[in-house]
PDB file of C-alpha atoms in Angstrom:
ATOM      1  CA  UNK F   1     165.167  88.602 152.555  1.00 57.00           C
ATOM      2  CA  UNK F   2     165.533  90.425 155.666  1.00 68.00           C
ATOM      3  CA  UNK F   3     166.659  93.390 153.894  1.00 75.00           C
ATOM      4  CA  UNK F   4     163.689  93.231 151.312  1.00 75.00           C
ATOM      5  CA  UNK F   5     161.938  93.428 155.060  1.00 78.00           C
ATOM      6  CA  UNK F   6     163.873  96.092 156.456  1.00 81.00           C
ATOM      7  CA  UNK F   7     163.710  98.380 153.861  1.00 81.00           C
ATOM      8  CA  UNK F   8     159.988  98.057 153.547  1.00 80.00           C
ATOM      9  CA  UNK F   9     159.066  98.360 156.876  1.00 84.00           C
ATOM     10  CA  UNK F  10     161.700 102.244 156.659  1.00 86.00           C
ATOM     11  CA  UNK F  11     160.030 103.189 153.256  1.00 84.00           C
ATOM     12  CA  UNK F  12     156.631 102.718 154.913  1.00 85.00           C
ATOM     13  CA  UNK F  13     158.001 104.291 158.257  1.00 86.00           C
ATOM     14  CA  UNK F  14     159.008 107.398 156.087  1.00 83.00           C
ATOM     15  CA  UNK F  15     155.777 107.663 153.975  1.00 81.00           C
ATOM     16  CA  UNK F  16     153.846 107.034 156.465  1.00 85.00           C
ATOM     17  CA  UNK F  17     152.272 103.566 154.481  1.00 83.00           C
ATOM     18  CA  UNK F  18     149.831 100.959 155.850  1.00 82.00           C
ATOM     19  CA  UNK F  19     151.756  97.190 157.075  1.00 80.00           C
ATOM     20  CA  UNK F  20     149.710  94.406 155.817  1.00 75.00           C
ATOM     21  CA  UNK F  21     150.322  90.648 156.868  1.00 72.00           C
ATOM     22  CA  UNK F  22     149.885  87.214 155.579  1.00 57.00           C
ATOM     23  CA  UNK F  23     151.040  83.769 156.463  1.00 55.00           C
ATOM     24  CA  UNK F  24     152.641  80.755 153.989  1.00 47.00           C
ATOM     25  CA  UNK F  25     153.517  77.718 155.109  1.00 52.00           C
ATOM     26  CA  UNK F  26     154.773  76.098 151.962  1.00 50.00           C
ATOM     27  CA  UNK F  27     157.656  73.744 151.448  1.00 67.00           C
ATOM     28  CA  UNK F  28     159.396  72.006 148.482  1.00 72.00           C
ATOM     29  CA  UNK F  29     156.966  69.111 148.769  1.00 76.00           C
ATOM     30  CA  UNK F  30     154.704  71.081 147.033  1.00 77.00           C
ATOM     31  CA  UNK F  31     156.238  71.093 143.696  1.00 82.00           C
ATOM     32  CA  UNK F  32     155.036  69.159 140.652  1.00 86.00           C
ATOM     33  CA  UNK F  33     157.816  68.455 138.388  1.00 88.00           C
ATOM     34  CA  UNK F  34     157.276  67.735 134.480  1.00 87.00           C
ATOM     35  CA  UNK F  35     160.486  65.384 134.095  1.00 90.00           C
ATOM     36  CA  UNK F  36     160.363  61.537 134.219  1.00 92.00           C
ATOM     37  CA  UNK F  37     162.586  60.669 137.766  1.00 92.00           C
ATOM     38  CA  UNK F  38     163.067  57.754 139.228  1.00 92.00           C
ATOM     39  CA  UNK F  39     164.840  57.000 142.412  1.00 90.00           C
ATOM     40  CA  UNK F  40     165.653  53.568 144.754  1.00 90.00           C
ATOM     41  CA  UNK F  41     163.420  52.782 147.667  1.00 89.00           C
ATOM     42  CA  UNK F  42     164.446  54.661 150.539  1.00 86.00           C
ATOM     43  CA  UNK F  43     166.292  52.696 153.260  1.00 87.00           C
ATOM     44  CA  UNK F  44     163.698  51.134 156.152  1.00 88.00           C
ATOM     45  CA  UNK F  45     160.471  51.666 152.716  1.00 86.00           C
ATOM     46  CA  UNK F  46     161.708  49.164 150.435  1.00 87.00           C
ATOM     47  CA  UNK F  47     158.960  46.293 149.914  1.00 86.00           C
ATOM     48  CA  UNK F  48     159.882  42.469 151.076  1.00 89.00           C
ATOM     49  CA  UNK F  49     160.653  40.641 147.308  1.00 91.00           C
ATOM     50  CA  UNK F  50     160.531  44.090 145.367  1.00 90.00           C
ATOM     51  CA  UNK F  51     163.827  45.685 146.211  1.00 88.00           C
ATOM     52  CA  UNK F  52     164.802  45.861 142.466  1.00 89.00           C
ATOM     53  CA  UNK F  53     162.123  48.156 141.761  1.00 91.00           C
ATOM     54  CA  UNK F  54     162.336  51.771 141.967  1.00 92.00           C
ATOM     55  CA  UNK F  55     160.005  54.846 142.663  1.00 89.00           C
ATOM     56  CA  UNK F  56     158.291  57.049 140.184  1.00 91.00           C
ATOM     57  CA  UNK F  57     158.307  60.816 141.362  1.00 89.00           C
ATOM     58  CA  UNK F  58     154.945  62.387 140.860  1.00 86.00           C
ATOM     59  CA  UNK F  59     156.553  65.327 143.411  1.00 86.00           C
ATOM     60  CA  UNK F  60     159.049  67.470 144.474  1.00 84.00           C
ATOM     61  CA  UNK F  61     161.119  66.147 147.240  1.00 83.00           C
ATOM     62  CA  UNK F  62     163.789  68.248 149.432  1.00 80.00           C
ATOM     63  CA  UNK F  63     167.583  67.151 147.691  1.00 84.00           C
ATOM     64  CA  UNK F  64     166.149  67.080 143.628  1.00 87.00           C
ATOM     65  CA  UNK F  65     167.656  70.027 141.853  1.00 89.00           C
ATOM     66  CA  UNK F  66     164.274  70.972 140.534  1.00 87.00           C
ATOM     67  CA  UNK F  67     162.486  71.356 143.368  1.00 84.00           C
ATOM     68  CA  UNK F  68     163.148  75.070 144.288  1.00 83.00           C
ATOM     69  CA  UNK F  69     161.495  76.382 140.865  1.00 88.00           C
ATOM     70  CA  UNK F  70     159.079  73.594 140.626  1.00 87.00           C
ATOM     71  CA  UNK F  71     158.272  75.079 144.325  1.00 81.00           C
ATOM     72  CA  UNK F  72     158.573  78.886 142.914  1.00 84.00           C
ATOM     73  CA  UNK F  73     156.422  77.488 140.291  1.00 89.00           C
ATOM     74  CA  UNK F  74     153.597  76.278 142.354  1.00 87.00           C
ATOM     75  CA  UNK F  75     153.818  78.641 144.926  1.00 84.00           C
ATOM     76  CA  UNK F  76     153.446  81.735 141.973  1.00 89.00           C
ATOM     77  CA  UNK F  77     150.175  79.956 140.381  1.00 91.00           C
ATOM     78  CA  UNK F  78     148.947  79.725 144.230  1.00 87.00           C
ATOM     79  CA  UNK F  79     149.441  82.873 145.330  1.00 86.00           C
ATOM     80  CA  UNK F  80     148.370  84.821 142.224  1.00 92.00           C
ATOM     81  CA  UNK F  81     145.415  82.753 142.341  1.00 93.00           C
ATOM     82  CA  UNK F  82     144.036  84.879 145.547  1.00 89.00           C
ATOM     83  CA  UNK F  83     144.753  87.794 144.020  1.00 90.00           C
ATOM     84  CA  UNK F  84     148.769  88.753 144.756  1.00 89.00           C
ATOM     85  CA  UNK F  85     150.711  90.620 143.004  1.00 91.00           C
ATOM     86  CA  UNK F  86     153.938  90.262 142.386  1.00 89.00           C
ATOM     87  CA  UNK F  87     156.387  93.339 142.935  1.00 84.00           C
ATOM     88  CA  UNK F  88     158.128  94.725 140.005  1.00 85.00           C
ATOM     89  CA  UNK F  89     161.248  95.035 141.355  1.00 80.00           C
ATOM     90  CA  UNK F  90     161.728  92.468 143.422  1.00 80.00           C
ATOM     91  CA  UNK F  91     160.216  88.909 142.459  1.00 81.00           C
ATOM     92  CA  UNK F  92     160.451  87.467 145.431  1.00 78.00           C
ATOM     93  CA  UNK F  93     157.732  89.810 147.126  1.00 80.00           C
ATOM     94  CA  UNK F  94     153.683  89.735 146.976  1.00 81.00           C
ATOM     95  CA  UNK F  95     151.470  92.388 147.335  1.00 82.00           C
ATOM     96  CA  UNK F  96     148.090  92.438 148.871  1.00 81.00           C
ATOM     97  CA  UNK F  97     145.833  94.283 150.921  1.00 78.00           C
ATOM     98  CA  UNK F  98     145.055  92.076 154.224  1.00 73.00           C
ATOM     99  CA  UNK F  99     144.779  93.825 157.177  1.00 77.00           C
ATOM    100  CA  UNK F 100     147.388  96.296 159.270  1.00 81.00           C
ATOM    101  CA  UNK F 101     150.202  94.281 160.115  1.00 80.00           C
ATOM    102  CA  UNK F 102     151.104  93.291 164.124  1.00 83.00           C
ATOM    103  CA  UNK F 103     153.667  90.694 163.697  1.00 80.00           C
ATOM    104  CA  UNK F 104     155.634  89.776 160.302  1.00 78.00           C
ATOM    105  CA  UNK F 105     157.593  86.374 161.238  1.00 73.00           C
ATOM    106  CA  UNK F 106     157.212  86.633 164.869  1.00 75.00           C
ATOM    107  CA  UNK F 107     158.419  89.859 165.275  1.00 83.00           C
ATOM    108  CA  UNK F 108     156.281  91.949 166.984  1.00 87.00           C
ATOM    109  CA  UNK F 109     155.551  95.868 164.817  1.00 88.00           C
ATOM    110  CA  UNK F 110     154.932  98.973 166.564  1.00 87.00           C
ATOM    111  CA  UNK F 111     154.641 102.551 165.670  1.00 87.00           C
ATOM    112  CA  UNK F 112     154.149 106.152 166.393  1.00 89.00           C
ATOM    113  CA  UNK F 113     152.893 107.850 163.534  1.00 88.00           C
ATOM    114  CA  UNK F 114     153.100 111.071 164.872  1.00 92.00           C
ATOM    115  CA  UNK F 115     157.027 110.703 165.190  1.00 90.00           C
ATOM    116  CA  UNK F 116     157.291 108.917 162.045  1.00 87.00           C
ATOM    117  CA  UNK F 117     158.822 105.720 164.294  1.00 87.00           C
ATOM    118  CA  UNK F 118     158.143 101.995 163.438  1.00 87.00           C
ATOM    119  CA  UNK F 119     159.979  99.588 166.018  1.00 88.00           C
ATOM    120  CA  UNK F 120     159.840  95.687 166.446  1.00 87.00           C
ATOM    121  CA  UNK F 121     160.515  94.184 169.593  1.00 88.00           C
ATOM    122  CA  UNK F 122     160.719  89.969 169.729  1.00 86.00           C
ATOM    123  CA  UNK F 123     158.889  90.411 173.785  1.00 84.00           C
ATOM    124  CA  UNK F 124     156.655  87.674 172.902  1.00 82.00           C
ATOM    125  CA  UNK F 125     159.080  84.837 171.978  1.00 82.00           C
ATOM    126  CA  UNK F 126     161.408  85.844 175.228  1.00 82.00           C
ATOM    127  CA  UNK F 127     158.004  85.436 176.933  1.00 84.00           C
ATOM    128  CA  UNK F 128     157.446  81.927 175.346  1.00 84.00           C
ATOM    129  CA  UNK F 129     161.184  80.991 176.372  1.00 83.00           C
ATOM    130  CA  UNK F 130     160.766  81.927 179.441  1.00 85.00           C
ATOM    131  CA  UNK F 131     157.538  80.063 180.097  1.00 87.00           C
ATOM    132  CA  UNK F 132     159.095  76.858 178.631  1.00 84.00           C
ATOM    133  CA  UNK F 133     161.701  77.283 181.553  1.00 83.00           C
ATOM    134  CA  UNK F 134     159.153  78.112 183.991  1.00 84.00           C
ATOM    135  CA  UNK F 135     160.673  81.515 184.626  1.00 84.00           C
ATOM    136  CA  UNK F 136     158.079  83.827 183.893  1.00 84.00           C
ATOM    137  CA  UNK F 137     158.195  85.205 187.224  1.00 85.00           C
ATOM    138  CA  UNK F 138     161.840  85.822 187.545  1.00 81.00           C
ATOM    139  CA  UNK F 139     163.195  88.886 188.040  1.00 77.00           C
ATOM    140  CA  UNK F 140     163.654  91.141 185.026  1.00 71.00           C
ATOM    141  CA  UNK F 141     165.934  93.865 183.175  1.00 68.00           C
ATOM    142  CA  UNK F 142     165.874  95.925 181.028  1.00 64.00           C
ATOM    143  CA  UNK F 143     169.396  95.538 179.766  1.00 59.00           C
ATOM    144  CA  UNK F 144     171.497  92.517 179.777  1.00 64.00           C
ATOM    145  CA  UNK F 145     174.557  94.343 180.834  1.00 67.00           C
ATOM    146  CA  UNK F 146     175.486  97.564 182.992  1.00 72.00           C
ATOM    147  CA  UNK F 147     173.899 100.444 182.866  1.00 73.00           C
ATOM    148  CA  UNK F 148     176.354 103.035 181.315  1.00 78.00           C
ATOM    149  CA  UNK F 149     179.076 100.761 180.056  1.00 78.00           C
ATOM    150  CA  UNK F 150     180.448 103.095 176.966  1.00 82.00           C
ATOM    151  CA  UNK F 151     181.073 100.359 173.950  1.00 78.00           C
ATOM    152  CA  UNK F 152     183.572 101.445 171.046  1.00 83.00           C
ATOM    153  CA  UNK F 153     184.103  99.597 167.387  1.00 83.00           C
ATOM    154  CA  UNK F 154     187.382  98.787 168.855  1.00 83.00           C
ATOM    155  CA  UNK F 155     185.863  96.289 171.358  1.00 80.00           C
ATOM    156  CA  UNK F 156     184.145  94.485 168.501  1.00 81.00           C
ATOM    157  CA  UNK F 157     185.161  91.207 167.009  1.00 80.00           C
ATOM    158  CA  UNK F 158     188.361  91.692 164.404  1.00 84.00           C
ATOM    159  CA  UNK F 159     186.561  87.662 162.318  1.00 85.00           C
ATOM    160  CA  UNK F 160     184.316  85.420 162.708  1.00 83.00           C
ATOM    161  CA  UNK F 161     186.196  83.353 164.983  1.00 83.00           C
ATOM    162  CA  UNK F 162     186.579  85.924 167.370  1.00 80.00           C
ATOM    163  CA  UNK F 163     182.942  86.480 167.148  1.00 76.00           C
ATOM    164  CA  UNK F 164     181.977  82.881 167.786  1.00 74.00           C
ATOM    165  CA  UNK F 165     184.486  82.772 170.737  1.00 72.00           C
ATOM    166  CA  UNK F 166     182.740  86.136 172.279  1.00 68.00           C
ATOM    167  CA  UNK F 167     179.203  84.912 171.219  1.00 64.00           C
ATOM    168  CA  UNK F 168     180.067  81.565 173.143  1.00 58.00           C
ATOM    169  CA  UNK F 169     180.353  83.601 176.602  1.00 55.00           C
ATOM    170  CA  UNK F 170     177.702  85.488 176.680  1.00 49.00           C
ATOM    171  CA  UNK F 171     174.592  83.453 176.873  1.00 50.00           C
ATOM    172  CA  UNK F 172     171.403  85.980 176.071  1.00 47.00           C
ATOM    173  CA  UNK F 173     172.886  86.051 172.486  1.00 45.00           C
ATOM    174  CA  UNK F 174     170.761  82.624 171.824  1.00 48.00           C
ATOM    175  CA  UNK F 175     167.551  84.818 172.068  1.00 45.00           C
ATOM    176  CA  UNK F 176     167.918  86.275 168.903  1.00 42.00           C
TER     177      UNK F 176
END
């Protein structure tokens, strides 16, 4: 997905394009399934003198196989139903005129048209970590390391573990 993002956000960079937003907040509870399912009471639900019984599923619930299409499903009839359209080449992105985009996912978009530049900075959740520490009026910088340090690809991480075990000392990496 954040590739489908990336390379949207160049193409319209390069072509100059509007950035439109919207916001879902859907889950797979949201699913109506069309098989018969059954499942035991959960643990700490199950009625006094009715533990035989079971439940009837009317919905999707997070674990059942079918709940990601039944969710795809419901979230396709939804969505086309205020007028999205889905993109020909890749299903998993809508199209609709809203309004010029600011923020997709918390990421802050900015551009200069003139120079054909689109940037996205994540300012406003450092801000909101900060505040939650009650260090909004600490001293900042712009970098998080030296000024002029000359990095090389031989300096980077040769696997993953070596990557965790660098990514465990340095602390500003959780910002991300």
């Amino acid at each position: 997905m954040a590739k489908s993002i990336w390379i949207m956000l160049v193409i319209t960079a390069w072509y100059d394009y509007e950035i439109w937003q919207m916001d879902v907040k859907m889950t797979f509870l949201n699913g109506f399934i069309e098989e018969e399912i059954y499942m035991d009471q959960s643990e700490g639900f199950t009625v006094v003198g009715e533990e035989q019984k079971v439940c009837h599923l009317q919905r999707s619930i997070y674990g059942l196989k079918q709940a990601s299409q039944s969710w795809n499903i419901r979230f396709d009839e939804v969505i086309r139903g205020y007028d999205f359209v889905k993109d020909d080449f890749d299903p998993c992105v809508y199209k609709k005129d809203l309004d010029e985009a600011s923020y997709i996912l918390g990421i802050k978009i900015f551009r200069d048209r003139s120079k054909r530049i689109l940037g996205m900075t994540q300012n406003s959740y450092v801000e909101k970590i900060l505040k939650r520490f009650k260090m909004e009026h600490s001293k900042r910088g712009f970098l998080p390391m030296r000024h002029g340090v000359k990095l090389s690809k031989k300096q980077s991480p040769k696997s993953q573990v070596e990557d965790l075990e660098m990514g465990h000392r340095v602390s500003y990496r959780d910002l991300h």
